mmCIF file of C-alpha atoms and ligand atoms in Angstrom:
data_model
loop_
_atom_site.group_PDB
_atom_site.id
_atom_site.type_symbol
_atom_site.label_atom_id
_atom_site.label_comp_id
_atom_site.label_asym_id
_atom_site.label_seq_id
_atom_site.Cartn_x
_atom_site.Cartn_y
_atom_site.Cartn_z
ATOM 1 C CA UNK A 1 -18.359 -23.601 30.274
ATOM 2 C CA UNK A 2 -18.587 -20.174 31.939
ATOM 3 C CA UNK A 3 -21.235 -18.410 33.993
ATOM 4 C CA UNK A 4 -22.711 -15.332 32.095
ATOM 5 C CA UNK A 5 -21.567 -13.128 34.524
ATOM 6 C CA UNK A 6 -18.077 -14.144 33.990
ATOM 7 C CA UNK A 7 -17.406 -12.767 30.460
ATOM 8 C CA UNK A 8 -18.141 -9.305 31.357
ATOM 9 C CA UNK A 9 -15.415 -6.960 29.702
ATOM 10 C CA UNK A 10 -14.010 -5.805 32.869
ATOM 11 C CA UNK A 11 -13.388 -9.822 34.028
ATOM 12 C CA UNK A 12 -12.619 -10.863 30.383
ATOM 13 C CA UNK A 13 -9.591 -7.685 30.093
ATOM 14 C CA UNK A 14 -8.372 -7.706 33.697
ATOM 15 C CA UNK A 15 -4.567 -7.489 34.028
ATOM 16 C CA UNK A 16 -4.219 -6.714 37.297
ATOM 17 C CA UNK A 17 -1.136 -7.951 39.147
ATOM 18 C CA UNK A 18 0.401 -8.077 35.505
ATOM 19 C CA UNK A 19 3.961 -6.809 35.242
ATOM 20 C CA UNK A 20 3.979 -5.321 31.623
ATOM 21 C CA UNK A 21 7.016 -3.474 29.781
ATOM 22 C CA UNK A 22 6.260 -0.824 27.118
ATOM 23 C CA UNK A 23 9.714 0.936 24.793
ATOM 24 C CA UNK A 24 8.593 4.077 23.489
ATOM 25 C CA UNK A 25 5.812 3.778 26.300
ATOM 26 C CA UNK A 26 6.436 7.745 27.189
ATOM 27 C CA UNK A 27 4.859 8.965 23.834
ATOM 28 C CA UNK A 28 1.702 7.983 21.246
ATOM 29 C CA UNK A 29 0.721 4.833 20.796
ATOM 30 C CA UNK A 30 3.183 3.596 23.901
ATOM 31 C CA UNK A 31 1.994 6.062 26.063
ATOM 32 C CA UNK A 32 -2.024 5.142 24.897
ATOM 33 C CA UNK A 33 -1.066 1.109 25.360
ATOM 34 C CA UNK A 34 0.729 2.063 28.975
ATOM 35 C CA UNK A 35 -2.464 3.742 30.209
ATOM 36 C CA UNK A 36 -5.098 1.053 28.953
ATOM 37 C CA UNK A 37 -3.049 -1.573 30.707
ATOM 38 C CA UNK A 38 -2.276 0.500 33.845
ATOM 39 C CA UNK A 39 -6.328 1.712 34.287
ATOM 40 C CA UNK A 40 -6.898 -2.045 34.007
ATOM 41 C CA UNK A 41 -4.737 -3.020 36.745
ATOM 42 C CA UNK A 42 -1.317 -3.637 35.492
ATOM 43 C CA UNK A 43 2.169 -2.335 36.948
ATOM 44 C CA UNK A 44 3.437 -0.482 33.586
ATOM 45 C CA UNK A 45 7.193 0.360 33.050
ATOM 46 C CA UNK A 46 7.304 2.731 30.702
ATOM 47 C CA UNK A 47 10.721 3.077 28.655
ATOM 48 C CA UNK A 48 12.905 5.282 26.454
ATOM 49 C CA UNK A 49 15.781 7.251 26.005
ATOM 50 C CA UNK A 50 14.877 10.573 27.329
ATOM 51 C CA UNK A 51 13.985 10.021 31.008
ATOM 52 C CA UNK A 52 12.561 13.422 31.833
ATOM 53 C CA UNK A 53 9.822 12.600 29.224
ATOM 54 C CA UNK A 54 8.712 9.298 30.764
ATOM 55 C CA UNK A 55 8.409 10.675 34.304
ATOM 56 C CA UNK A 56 6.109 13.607 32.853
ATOM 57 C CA UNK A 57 4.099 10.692 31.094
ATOM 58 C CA UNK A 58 3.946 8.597 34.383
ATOM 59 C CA UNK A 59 3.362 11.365 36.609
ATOM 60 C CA UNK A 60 0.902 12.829 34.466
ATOM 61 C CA UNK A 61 -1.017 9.320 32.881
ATOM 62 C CA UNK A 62 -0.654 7.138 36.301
ATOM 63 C CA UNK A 63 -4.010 5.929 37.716
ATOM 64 C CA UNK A 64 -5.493 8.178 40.315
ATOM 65 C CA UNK A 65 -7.013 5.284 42.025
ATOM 66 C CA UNK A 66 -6.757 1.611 41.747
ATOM 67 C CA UNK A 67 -3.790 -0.946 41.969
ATOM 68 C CA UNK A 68 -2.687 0.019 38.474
ATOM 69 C CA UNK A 69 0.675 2.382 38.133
ATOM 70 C CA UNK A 70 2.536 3.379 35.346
ATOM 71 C CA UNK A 71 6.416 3.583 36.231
ATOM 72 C CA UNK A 72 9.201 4.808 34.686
ATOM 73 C CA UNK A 73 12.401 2.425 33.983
ATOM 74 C CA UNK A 74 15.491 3.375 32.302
ATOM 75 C CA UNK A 75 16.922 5.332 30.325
ATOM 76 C CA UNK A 76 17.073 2.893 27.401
ATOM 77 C CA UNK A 77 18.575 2.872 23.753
ATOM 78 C CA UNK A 78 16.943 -0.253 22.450
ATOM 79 C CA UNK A 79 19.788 -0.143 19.516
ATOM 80 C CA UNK A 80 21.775 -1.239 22.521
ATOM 81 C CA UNK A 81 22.164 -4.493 23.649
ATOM 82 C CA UNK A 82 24.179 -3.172 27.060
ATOM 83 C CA UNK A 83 21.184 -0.891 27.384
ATOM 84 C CA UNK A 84 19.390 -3.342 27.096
ATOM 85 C CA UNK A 85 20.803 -5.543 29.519
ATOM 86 C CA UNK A 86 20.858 -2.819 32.112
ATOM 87 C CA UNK A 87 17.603 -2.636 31.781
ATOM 88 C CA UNK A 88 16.420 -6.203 32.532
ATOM 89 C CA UNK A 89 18.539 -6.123 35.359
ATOM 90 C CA UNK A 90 16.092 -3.063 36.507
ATOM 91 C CA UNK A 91 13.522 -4.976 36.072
ATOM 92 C CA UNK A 92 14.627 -7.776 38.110
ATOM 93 C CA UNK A 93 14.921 -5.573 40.605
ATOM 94 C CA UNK A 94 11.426 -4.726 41.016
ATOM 95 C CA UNK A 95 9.583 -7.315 39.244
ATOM 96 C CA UNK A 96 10.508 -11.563 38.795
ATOM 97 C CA UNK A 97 8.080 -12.060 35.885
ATOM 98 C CA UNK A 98 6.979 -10.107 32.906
ATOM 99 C CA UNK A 99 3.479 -11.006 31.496
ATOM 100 C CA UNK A 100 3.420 -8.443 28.575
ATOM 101 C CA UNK A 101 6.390 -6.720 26.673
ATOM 102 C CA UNK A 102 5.323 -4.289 24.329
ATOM 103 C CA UNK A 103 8.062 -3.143 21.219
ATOM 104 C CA UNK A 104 6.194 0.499 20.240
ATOM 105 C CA UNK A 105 10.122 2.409 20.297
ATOM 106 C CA UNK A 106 10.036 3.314 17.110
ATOM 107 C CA UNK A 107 11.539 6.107 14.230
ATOM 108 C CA UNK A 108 10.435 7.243 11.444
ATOM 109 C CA UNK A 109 13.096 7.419 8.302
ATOM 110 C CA UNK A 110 13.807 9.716 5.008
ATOM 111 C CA UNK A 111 11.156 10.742 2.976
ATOM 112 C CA UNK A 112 10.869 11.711 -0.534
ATOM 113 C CA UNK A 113 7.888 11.263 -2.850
ATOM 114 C CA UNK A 114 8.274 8.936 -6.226
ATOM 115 C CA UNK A 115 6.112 10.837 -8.554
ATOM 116 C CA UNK A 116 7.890 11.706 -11.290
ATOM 117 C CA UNK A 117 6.951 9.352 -14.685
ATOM 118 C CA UNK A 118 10.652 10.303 -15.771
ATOM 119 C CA UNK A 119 12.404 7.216 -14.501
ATOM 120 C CA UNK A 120 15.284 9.365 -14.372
ATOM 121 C CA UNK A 121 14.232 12.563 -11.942
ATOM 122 C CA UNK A 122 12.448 9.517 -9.989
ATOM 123 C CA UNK A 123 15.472 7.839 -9.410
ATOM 124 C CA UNK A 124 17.511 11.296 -8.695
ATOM 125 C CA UNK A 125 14.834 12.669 -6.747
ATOM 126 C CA UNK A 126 14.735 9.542 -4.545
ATOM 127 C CA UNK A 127 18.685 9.277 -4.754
ATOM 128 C CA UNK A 128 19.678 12.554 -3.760
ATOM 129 C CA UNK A 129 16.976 12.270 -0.704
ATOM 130 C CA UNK A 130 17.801 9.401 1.129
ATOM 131 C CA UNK A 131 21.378 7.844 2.418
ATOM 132 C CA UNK A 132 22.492 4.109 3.202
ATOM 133 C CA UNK A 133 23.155 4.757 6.498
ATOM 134 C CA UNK A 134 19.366 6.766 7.251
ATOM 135 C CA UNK A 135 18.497 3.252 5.908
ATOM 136 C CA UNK A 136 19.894 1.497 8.352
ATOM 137 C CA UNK A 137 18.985 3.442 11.211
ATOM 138 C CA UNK A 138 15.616 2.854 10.703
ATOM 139 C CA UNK A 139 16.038 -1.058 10.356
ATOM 140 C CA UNK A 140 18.195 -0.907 13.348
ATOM 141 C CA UNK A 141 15.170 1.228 15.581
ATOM 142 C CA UNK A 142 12.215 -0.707 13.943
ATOM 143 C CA UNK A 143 13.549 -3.841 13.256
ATOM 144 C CA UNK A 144 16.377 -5.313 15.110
ATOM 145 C CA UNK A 145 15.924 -3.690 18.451
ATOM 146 C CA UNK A 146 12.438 -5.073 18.679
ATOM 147 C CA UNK A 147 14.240 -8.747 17.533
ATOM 148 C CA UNK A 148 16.709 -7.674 20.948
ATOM 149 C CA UNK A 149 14.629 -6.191 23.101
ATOM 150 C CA UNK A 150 12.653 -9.435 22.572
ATOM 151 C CA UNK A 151 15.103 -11.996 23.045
ATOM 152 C CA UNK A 152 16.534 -9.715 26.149
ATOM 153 C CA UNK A 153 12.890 -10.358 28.237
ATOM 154 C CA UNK A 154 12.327 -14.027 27.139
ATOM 155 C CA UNK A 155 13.087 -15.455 30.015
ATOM 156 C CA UNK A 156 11.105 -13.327 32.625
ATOM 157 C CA UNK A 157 8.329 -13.623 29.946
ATOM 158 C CA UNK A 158 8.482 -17.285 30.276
ATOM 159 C CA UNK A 159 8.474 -17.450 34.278
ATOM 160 C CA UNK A 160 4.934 -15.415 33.418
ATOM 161 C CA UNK A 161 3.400 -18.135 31.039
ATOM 162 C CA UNK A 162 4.681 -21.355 34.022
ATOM 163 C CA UNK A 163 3.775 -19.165 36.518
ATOM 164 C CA UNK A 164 -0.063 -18.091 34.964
ATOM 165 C CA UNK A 165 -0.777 -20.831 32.359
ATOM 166 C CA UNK A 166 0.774 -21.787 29.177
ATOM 167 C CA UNK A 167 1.174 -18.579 26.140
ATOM 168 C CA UNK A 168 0.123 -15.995 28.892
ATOM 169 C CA UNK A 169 3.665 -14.446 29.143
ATOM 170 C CA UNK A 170 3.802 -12.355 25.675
ATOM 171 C CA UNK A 171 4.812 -9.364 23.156
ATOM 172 C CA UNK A 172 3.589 -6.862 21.359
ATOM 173 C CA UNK A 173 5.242 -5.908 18.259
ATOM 174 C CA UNK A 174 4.206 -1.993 17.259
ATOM 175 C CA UNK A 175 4.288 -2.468 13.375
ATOM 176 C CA UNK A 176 2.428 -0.147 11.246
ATOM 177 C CA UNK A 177 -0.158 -0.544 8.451
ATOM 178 C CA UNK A 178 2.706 0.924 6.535
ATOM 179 C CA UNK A 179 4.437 -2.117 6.390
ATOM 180 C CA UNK A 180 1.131 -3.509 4.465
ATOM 181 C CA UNK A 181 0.095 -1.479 1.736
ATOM 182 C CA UNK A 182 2.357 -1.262 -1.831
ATOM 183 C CA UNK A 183 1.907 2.518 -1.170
ATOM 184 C CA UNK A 184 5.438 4.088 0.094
ATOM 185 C CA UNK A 185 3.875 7.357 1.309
ATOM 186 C CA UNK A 186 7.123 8.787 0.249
ATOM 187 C CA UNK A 187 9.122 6.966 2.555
ATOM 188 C CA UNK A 188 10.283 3.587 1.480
ATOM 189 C CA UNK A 189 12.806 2.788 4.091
ATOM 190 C CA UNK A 190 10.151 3.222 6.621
ATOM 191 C CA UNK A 191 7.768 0.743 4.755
ATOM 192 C CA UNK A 192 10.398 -1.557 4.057
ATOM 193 C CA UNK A 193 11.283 -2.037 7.695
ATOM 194 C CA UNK A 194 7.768 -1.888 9.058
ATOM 195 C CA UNK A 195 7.098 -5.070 6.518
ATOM 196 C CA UNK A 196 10.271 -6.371 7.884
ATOM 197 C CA UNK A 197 8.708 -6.274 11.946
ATOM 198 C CA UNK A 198 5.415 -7.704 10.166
ATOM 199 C CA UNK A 199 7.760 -11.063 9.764
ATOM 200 C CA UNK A 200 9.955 -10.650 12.612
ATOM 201 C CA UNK A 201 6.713 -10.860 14.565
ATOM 202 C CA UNK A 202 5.747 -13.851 12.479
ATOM 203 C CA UNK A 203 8.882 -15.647 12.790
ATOM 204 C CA UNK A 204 9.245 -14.489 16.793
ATOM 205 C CA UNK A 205 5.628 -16.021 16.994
ATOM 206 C CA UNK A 206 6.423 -19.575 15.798
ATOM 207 C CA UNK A 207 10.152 -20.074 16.533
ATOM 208 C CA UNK A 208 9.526 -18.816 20.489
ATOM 209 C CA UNK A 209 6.021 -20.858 20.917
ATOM 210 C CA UNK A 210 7.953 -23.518 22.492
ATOM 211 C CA UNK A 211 9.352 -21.272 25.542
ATOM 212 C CA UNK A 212 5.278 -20.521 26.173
ATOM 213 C CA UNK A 213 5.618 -16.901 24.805
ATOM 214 C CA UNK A 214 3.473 -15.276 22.334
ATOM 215 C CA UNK A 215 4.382 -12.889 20.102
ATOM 216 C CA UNK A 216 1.435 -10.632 17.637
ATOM 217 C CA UNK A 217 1.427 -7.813 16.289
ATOM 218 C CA UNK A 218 -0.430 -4.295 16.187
ATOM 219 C CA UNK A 219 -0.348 -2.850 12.849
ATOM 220 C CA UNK A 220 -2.187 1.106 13.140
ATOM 221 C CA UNK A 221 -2.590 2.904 10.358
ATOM 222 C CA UNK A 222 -2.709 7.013 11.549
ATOM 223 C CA UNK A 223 -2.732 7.991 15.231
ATOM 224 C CA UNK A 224 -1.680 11.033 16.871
ATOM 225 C CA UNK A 225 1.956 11.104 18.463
ATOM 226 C CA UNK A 226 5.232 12.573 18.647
ATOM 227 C CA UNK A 227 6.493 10.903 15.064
ATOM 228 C CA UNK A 228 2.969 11.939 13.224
ATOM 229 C CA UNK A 229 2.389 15.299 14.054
ATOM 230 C CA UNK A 230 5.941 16.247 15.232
ATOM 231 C CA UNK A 231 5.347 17.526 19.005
ATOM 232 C CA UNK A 232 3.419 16.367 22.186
ATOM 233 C CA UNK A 233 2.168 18.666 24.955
ATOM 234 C CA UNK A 234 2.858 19.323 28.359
ATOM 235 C CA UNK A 235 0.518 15.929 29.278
ATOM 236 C CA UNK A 236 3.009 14.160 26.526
ATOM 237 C CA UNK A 237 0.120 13.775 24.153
ATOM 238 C CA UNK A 238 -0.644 14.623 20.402
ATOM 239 C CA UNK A 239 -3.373 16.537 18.435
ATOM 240 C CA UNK A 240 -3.981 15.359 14.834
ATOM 241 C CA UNK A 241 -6.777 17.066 12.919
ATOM 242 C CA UNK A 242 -9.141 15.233 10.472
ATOM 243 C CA UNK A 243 -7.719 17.912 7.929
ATOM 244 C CA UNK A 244 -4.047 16.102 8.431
ATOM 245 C CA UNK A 245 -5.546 12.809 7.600
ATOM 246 C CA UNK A 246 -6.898 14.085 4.564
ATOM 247 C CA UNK A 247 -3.298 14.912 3.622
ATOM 248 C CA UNK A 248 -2.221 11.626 3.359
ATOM 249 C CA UNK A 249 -2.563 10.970 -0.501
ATOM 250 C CA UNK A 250 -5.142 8.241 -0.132
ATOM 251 C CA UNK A 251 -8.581 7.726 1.370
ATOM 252 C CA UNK A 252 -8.961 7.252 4.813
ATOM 253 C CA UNK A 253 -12.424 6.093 5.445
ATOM 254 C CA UNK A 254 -12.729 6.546 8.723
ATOM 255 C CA UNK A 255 -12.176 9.903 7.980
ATOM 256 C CA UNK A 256 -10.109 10.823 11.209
ATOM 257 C CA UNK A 257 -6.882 9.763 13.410
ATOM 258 C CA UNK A 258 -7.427 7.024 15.293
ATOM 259 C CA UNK A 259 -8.137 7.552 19.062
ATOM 260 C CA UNK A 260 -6.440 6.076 22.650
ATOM 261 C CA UNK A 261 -9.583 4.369 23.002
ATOM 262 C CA UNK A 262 -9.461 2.550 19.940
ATOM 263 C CA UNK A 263 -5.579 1.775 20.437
ATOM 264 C CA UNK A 264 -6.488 0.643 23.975
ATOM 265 C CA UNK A 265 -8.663 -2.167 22.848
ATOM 266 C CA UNK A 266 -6.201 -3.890 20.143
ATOM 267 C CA UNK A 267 -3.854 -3.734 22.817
ATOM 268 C CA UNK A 268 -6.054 -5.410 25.792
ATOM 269 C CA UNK A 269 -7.227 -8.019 23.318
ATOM 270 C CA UNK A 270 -3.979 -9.621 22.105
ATOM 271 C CA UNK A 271 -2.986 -8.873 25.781
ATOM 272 C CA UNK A 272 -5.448 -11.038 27.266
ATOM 273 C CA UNK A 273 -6.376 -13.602 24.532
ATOM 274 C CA UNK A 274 -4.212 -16.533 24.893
ATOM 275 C CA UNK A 275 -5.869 -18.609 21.810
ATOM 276 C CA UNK A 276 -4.139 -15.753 19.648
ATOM 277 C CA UNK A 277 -0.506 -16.109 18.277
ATOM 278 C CA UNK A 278 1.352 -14.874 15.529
ATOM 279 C CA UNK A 279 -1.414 -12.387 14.283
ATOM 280 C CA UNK A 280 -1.195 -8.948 12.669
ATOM 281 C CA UNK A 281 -4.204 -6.977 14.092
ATOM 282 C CA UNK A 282 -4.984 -4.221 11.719
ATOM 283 C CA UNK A 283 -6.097 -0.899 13.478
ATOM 284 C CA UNK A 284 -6.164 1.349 10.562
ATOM 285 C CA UNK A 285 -9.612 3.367 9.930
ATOM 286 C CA UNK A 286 -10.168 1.295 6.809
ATOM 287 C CA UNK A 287 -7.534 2.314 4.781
ATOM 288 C CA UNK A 288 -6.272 -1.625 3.912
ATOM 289 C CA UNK A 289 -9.258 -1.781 1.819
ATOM 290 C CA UNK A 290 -8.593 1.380 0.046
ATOM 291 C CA UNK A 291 -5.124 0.900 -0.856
ATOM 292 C CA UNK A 292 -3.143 -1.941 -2.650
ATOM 293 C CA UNK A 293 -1.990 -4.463 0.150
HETATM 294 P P1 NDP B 301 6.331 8.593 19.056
HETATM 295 O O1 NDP B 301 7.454 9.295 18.414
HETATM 296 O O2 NDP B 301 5.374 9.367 19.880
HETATM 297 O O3 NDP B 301 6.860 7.379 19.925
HETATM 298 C C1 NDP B 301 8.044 6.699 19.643
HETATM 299 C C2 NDP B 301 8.739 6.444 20.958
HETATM 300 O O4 NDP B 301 9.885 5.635 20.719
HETATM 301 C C3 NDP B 301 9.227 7.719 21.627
HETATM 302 O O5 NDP B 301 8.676 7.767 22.918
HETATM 303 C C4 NDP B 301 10.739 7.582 21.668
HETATM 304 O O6 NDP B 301 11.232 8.086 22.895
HETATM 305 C C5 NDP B 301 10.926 6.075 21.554
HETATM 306 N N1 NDP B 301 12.185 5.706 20.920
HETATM 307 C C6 NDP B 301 12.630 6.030 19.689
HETATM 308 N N2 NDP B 301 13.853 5.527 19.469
HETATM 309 C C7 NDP B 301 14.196 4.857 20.601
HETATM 310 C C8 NDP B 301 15.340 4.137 21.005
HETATM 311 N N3 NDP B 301 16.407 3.994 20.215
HETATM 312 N N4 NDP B 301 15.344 3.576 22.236
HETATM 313 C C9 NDP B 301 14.274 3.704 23.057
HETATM 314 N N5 NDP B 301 13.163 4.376 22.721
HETATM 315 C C10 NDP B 301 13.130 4.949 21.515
HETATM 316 O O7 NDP B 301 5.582 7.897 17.849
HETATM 317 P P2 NDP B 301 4.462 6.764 17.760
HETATM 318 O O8 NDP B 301 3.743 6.585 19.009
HETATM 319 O O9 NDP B 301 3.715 7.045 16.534
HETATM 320 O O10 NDP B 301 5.363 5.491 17.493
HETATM 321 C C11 NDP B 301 5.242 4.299 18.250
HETATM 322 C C12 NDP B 301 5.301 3.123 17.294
HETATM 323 O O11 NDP B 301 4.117 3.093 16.520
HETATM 324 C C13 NDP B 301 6.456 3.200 16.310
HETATM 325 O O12 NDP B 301 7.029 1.925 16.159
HETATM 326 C C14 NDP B 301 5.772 3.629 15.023
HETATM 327 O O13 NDP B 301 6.486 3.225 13.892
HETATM 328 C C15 NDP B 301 4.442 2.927 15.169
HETATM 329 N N6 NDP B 301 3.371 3.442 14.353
HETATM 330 C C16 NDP B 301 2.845 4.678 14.580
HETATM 331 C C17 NDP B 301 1.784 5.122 13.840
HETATM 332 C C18 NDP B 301 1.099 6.408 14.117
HETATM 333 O O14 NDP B 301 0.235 6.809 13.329
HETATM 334 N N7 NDP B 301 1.410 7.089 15.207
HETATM 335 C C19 NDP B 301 1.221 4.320 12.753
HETATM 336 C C20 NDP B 301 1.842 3.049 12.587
HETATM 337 C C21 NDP B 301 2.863 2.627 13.371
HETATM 338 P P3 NDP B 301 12.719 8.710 23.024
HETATM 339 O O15 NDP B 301 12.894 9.661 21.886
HETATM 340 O O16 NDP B 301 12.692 9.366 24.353
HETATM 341 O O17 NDP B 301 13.650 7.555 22.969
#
């Protein structure tokens, strides 16, 4: 039993002295995860291939006061595993735990709309769009670098968990509500491999339980970023009207993009809340119910 006073939010969603690790963290929903762990205490590494971006985001988004910082660590291609490698070993230079890892690098794939009722200017249509290989660059970005980048920080997420308390160490797989709903939004491949980190995330969850690690899942449905509204400015943020959300060929009933502060509080939950494991938390304005899932 607790003392009231001790499940106030700013006790209950603490992570200070947390070393956390964000891909993708210099952009969208990375960037909005880095700064909700970093004004709650945590020292954030932020991550991603073009450097220049995540010191803008760090200098820009770092905590004026407080022992929270948000750093950045790389350059890293999380499609490679010697990348990938380099970077752990700059981590271990700086940190000898990680309590959160957080997969948000992501891409976004070949689109083409299947509306056609002529089977065969669907098929062409789709055909004639999309290539094998875009295919598998979006698997490799959204699917197997999260299953590398995972594996890669296992061990210095389990020195967090015997260090703090058993399932404290854990990730954060970036999925998308896309990977949900029967709806392609003209862009299968995307889907497809957003279902695909749905189950990694699942399988990640239950096969790495035993080394102490959690592993859930954040599954948004539209925010604003780099890959939804095609630019960020000078702060490394995005601007996405309620008109673009009404674009999106199905009802969103929120009726808006979802905001930092709502992406924030998804995050600090699975973050904090060891009882949860192997969970797909659904941040989508309401468009699940809406839309065949
Ligand atoms: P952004 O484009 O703003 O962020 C994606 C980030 O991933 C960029 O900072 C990019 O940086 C980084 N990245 C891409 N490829 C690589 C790579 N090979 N190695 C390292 N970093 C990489 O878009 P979002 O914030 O929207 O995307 C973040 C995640 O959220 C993605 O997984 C996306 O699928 C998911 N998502 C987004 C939704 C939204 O509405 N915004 C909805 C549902 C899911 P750099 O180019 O410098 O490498």
């Amino acid at each position: 039993m607790v003392e009231t006073q001790e499940l106030q939010a700013s006790r209950l969603f603490s992570v200070e002295g947390w070393a956390c690790l964000i891909t993708g963290g210099g952009s969208g929903i990375g960037l909005m995860c880095a700064q909700a762990l970093a004004a709650n205490g945590a020292r954030v590494y932020i991550t991603g291939r073009r450097f220049e971006v995540l010191e803008t985001a760090a200098k820009v988004h770092s905590p004026k006061s407080g022992p929270g910082k948000i750093t950045p660590l790389g350059p890293c291609d999380v499609t490679s595993k010697t990348s990938l490698m380099s970077l752990v070993t700059s981590l271990m230079s700086l940190e000898s735990r990680l309590d959160l890892l957080i997969c948000s690098a992501g891409i976004s794939g070949p689109k083409a709309q299947p509306s056609s009722p002529s089977a065969h200017s669907l098929s062409h249509s789709l055909w004639d769009a999309e290539a094998p290989s875009a295919w598998s660059s979006v698997f490799n970005t959204n699917v197997t670098a999260v299953y590398f980048t995972t594996l890669a920080f296992l061990p210095l997420l389990q020195t967090a968990s015997t260090q703090s308390g058993h399932m404290s160490g854990n990730v954060i797989v970036i999925s998308s509500m896309s990977g949900i709903i029967r709806h392609s939004q003209g862009h299968f491949s995307y889907n497809a491999a957003k279902g695909a980190a749905i189950h990694l995330a699942r399988m990640m969850s239950t096969e790495f339980q035993k080394t102490g690690v959690r592993v859930n899942s954040i599954a948004p449905g539209y925010f604003p970023s780099e890959m939804t509204t095609g630019e960020s400015d000078e702060r490394m943020k995005s601007e996405m009207s309620e008109e673009a959300v009404k674009g999106k060929g199905h009802p969103v009933p929120a009726g808006r993009a979802g905001s930092d502060e709502e992406m924030a509080m998804a995050c600090l939950f699975l973050a904090r809340n060891r009882y949860v494991n192997g969970e797909i938390v659904v941040v989508d304005g309401g468009v699940r119910g809406q839309v065949p899932a």
